[in-house]
DNA sequence: GCGGTATTTCTAGAATCATCGATATAATGA
DNA sequence: TCATTATATCGATGATTCTAGAAATACCGC
């Protein structure tokens, strides 16, 4: 996974409707749920929901599987875990969370500053 | 923090340029770095960078502090930690990460399915 | 106050996005 | 085959975003 993929996934989740969809799907576990369930649950028109679902599918956070006339949607847990891991490692690694790393940060400041 | 705030922060990070800005800032630690540093480092025009920085500031992921003529930007580690925590708890809690929870998921499926 | 550096605001065009009704497609059962 | 259910695609519209040059602003040292 690269920065671009991460950004696309974050963008996909960066919309209240899609975030609600994804959260609802996560809560249905690996069983997933049909589109109609999400539609009733979230009160979103079918065409709008379909549009948002496609985005989530495009970036690999959701999968669909047809069962007769209904489409079962599932959150892709592996993809989400990978995403969270990459975000944490790539963008937040060595976070001075303990607030005690100020000293070395200050030391590194000037060195970093002039990197053209 | 609510879903709306989370969505806005994810949207802010869901752009390659802004994600790169944030990552660069995280790597400068609590010392932070001036706008000009980011500008040279990422090769982004000043007006464009300023536009993206404002977004990151709006959602609370970045702060700015003036030091003479330069503006020091800093990633807000607390906000980011809170964001990651909320995302994990609210949207990924009880993820069947171990892939062994299929049974109970199946059991919960029908119950969840018919919720209005 | 003036010149210089750092950064923002203004502006505008192109591109993308969100929304949703209408229509089309897929699968099933009678 | 036909009606029905479930869902996607089409199409149009308004809103938002991204980009970046030009102009304006903030701060400092003299």
CSV table of N, CA, C and O (backbone and C1' of nucleotides) in Angstrom, one decimal, chain D:
chain,number,residue,atom,x,y,z
D,1,DT,P,-40.1,-16.6,-23.2
D,1,DT,O5',-41.4,-15.7,-23.0
D,1,DT,C5',-42.6,-16.3,-23.5
D,1,DT,C4',-43.7,-15.8,-22.5
D,1,DT,C3',-43.5,-14.3,-22.1
D,1,DT,O3',-44.8,-13.8,-21.9
D,1,DT,C1',-43.3,-15.6,-20.2
D,2,DC,P,-45.1,-12.2,-21.9
D,2,DC,O5',-45.5,-11.9,-20.4
D,2,DC,C5',-46.5,-12.7,-19.8
D,2,DC,C4',-46.6,-12.4,-18.3
D,2,DC,C3',-46.2,-10.9,-18.0
D,2,DC,O3',-47.2,-10.4,-17.1
D,2,DC,C1',-44.8,-12.4,-16.8
D,3,DA,P,-47.2,-8.9,-16.7
D,3,DA,O5',-47.1,-9.0,-15.1
D,3,DA,C5',-47.8,-10.0,-14.4
D,3,DA,C4',-47.2,-10.1,-13.0
D,3,DA,C3',-47.0,-8.8,-12.3
D,3,DA,O3',-47.3,-8.9,-10.9
D,3,DA,C1',-44.9,-10.0,-12.5
D,4,DT,P,-47.2,-7.6,-10.0
D,4,DT,O5',-45.9,-8.0,-9.2
D,4,DT,C5',-45.7,-9.4,-8.8
D,4,DT,C4',-44.4,-9.5,-8.0
D,4,DT,C3',-44.0,-8.1,-7.3
D,4,DT,O3',-43.6,-8.4,-6.0
D,4,DT,C1',-42.2,-9.0,-8.6
D,5,DT,P,-43.4,-7.1,-5.0
D,5,DT,O5',-41.9,-7.4,-4.6
D,5,DT,C5',-41.4,-8.7,-4.2
D,5,DT,C4',-39.9,-8.7,-4.3
D,5,DT,C3',-39.2,-7.5,-3.6
D,5,DT,O3',-38.2,-8.0,-2.8
D,5,DT,C1',-38.4,-7.8,-5.8
D,6,DA,P,-37.3,-7.0,-1.9
D,6,DA,O5',-36.0,-6.8,-2.8
D,6,DA,C5',-35.2,-8.0,-3.1
D,6,DA,C4',-34.0,-7.5,-3.8
D,6,DA,C3',-33.3,-6.3,-3.1
D,6,DA,O3',-31.9,-6.5,-3.0
D,6,DA,C1',-33.7,-5.9,-5.4
D,7,DT,P,-31.0,-5.5,-2.2
D,7,DT,O5',-30.5,-4.6,-3.4
D,7,DT,C5',-29.7,-5.4,-4.4
D,7,DT,C4',-29.4,-4.5,-5.6
D,7,DT,C3',-28.7,-3.2,-5.3
D,7,DT,O3',-27.4,-3.3,-5.7
D,7,DT,C1',-30.4,-3.1,-7.0
D,8,DA,P,-26.4,-2.0,-5.9
D,8,DA,O5',-26.5,-1.7,-7.4
D,8,DA,C5',-26.3,-2.8,-8.3
D,8,DA,C4',-26.3,-2.3,-9.8
D,8,DA,C3',-25.4,-1.1,-10.1
D,8,DA,O3',-24.8,-1.4,-11.3
D,8,DA,C1',-27.7,-0.5,-10.5
D,9,DT,P,-23.7,-0.4,-11.9
D,9,DT,O5',-24.5,0.6,-12.9
D,9,DT,C5',-25.1,0.0,-14.0
D,9,DT,C4',-25.9,1.0,-14.8
D,9,DT,C3',-25.1,2.3,-15.2
D,9,DT,O3',-25.3,2.5,-16.6
D,9,DT,C1',-27.1,2.9,-14.1
D,10,DC,P,-24.6,3.6,-17.4
D,10,DC,O5',-25.7,4.7,-17.5
D,10,DC,C5',-27.0,4.3,-17.9
D,10,DC,C4',-27.9,5.5,-18.0
D,10,DC,C3',-27.3,6.8,-18.5
D,10,DC,O3',-28.1,7.4,-19.4
D,10,DC,C1',-28.4,7.2,-16.4
D,11,DG,P,-27.5,8.6,-20.3
D,11,DG,O5',-28.1,9.9,-19.6
D,11,DG,C5',-29.5,9.8,-19.2
D,11,DG,C4',-29.8,11.1,-18.4
D,11,DG,C3',-29.0,12.3,-18.8
D,11,DG,O3',-29.7,13.5,-18.9
D,11,DG,C1',-28.8,11.9,-16.5
D,12,DA,P,-29.1,14.8,-19.5
D,12,DA,O5',-29.8,15.9,-18.6
D,12,DA,C5',-30.9,15.6,-17.8
D,12,DA,C4',-30.8,16.4,-16.5
D,12,DA,C3',-30.0,17.7,-16.6
D,12,DA,O3',-30.8,18.7,-16.0
D,12,DA,C1',-29.2,16.4,-14.8
D,13,DT,P,-30.3,20.2,-16.2
D,13,DT,O5',-30.1,20.7,-14.6
D,13,DT,C5',-30.9,20.1,-13.6
D,13,DT,C4',-30.3,20.4,-12.3
D,13,DT,C3',-29.5,21.7,-12.3
D,13,DT,O3',-29.9,22.5,-11.2
D,13,DT,C1',-28.3,19.9,-11.4
D,14,DG,P,-29.5,24.0,-11.1
D,14,DG,O5',-28.8,24.0,-9.6
D,14,DG,C5',-29.4,23.3,-8.6
D,14,DG,C4',-28.4,23.0,-7.5
D,14,DG,C3',-27.5,24.3,-7.2
D,14,DG,O3',-27.5,24.4,-5.8
D,14,DG,C1',-26.2,22.4,-7.8
D,15,DA,P,-26.5,25.5,-5.1
D,15,DA,O5',-25.3,24.6,-4.6
D,15,DA,C5',-25.6,23.4,-3.9
D,15,DA,C4',-24.3,22.7,-3.5
D,15,DA,C3',-23.3,23.7,-2.9
D,15,DA,O3',-22.8,23.1,-1.7
D,15,DA,C1',-22.4,22.5,-4.7
D,16,DT,P,-21.8,23.9,-0.8
D,16,DT,O5',-20.4,23.2,-1.1
D,16,DT,C5',-20.4,21.8,-1.1
D,16,DT,C4',-19.1,21.4,-1.7
D,16,DT,C3',-17.8,22.1,-1.2
D,16,DT,O3',-17.0,21.1,-0.6
D,16,DT,C1',-17.8,21.8,-3.6
D,17,DT,P,-15.6,21.5,0.0
D,17,DT,O5',-14.6,21.1,-1.1
D,17,DT,C5',-14.7,19.9,-1.8
D,17,DT,C4',-13.6,19.7,-2.8
D,17,DT,C3',-12.3,20.2,-2.4
D,17,DT,O3',-11.3,19.2,-2.7
D,17,DT,C1',-12.9,21.2,-4.5
D,18,DC,P,-9.9,19.3,-2.1
D,18,DC,O5',-9.0,19.7,-3.4
D,18,DC,C5',-9.2,18.9,-4.6
D,18,DC,C4',-8.4,19.5,-5.7
D,18,DC,C3',-7.1,20.1,-5.3
D,18,DC,O3',-6.1,19.5,-6.2
D,18,DC,C1',-8.3,21.7,-6.4
D,19,DT,P,-4.5,19.7,-5.9
D,19,DT,O5',-4.2,21.0,-6.9
D,19,DT,C5',-4.6,20.9,-8.2
D,19,DT,C4',-4.4,22.3,-8.9
D,19,DT,C3',-3.1,23.0,-8.4
D,19,DT,O3',-2.2,23.0,-9.4
D,19,DT,C1',-5.1,24.5,-8.5
D,20,DA,P,-0.7,23.5,-9.1
D,20,DA,O5',-0.7,25.0,-9.4
D,20,DA,C5',-1.2,25.5,-10.6
D,20,DA,C4',-1.3,27.0,-10.6
D,20,DA,C3',-0.2,27.7,-10.0
D,20,DA,O3',0.1,28.9,-10.7
D,20,DA,C1',-2.2,28.4,-9.0
D,21,DG,P,1.6,29.2,-11.0
D,21,DG,O5',1.5,30.7,-11.4
D,21,DG,C5',0.7,31.0,-12.6
D,21,DG,C4',-0.1,32.3,-12.4
D,21,DG,C3',0.8,33.5,-12.0
D,21,DG,O3',0.4,34.6,-12.7
D,21,DG,C1',-1.0,33.2,-10.4
D,22,DA,P,1.2,36.0,-12.7
D,22,DA,O5',0.3,36.9,-11.8
D,22,DA,C5',-1.1,37.0,-12.1
D,22,DA,C4',-1.8,38.0,-11.1
D,22,DA,C3',-0.9,39.1,-10.6
D,22,DA,O3',-1.7,40.3,-10.5
D,22,DA,C1',-1.6,37.9,-8.8
D,23,DA,P,-1.1,41.7,-10.2
D,23,DA,O5',-1.6,42.0,-8.7
D,23,DA,C5',-3.0,41.9,-8.5
D,23,DA,C4',-3.3,41.9,-7.0
D,23,DA,C3',-2.7,43.0,-6.2
D,23,DA,O3',-3.7,43.6,-5.5
D,23,DA,C1',-2.2,40.9,-5.2
D,24,DA,P,-3.3,44.9,-4.5
D,24,DA,O5',-3.3,44.2,-3.1
D,24,DA,C5',-4.5,43.5,-2.7
D,24,DA,C4',-4.3,42.9,-1.3
D,24,DA,C3',-3.8,43.8,-0.2
D,24,DA,O3',-4.6,43.5,1.0
D,24,DA,C1',-2.4,41.9,-0.4
D,25,DT,P,-4.5,44.6,2.2
D,25,DT,O5',-3.8,43.8,3.3
D,25,DT,C5',-4.3,42.5,3.7
D,25,DT,C4',-3.2,41.8,4.5
D,25,DT,C3',-2.6,42.6,5.7
D,25,DT,O3',-2.9,41.9,6.8
D,25,DT,C1',-1.0,41.4,4.4
D,26,DA,P,-2.7,42.5,8.3
D,26,DA,O5',-1.3,41.7,8.7
D,26,DA,C5',-1.4,40.3,8.8
D,26,DA,C4',0.0,39.8,9.2
D,26,DA,C3',0.6,40.6,10.4
D,26,DA,O3',1.2,39.8,11.3
D,26,DA,C1',2.1,40.6,8.5
D,27,DC,P,1.5,40.3,12.8
D,27,DC,O5',3.1,40.4,12.7
D,27,DC,C5',3.8,39.2,12.6
D,27,DC,C4',5.2,39.6,12.1
D,27,DC,C3',6.0,40.6,13.0
D,27,DC,O3',7.0,39.8,13.6
D,27,DC,C1',6.3,41.0,10.7
D,28,DC,P,7.8,40.4,14.8
D,28,DC,O5',9.1,40.9,14.1
D,28,DC,C5',9.9,39.9,13.4
D,28,DC,C4',10.9,40.6,12.5
D,28,DC,C3',11.8,41.5,13.3
D,28,DC,O3',13.1,41.0,13.3
D,28,DC,C1',11.1,42.4,11.2
D,29,DG,P,14.2,41.6,14.4
D,29,DG,O5',15.1,42.5,13.4
D,29,DG,C5',15.6,41.8,12.2
D,29,DG,C4',16.3,42.9,11.3
D,29,DG,C3',17.2,43.9,12.1
D,29,DG,O3',18.4,44.1,11.3
D,29,DG,C1',15.5,45.0,10.9
D,30,DC,P,19.5,45.1,11.9
D,30,DC,O5',19.3,46.4,11.1
D,30,DC,C5',19.3,46.4,9.6
D,30,DC,C4',18.9,47.7,9.1
D,30,DC,C3',19.6,48.9,9.7
D,30,DC,O3',20.2,49.7,8.7
D,30,DC,C1',17.3,49.3,9.7
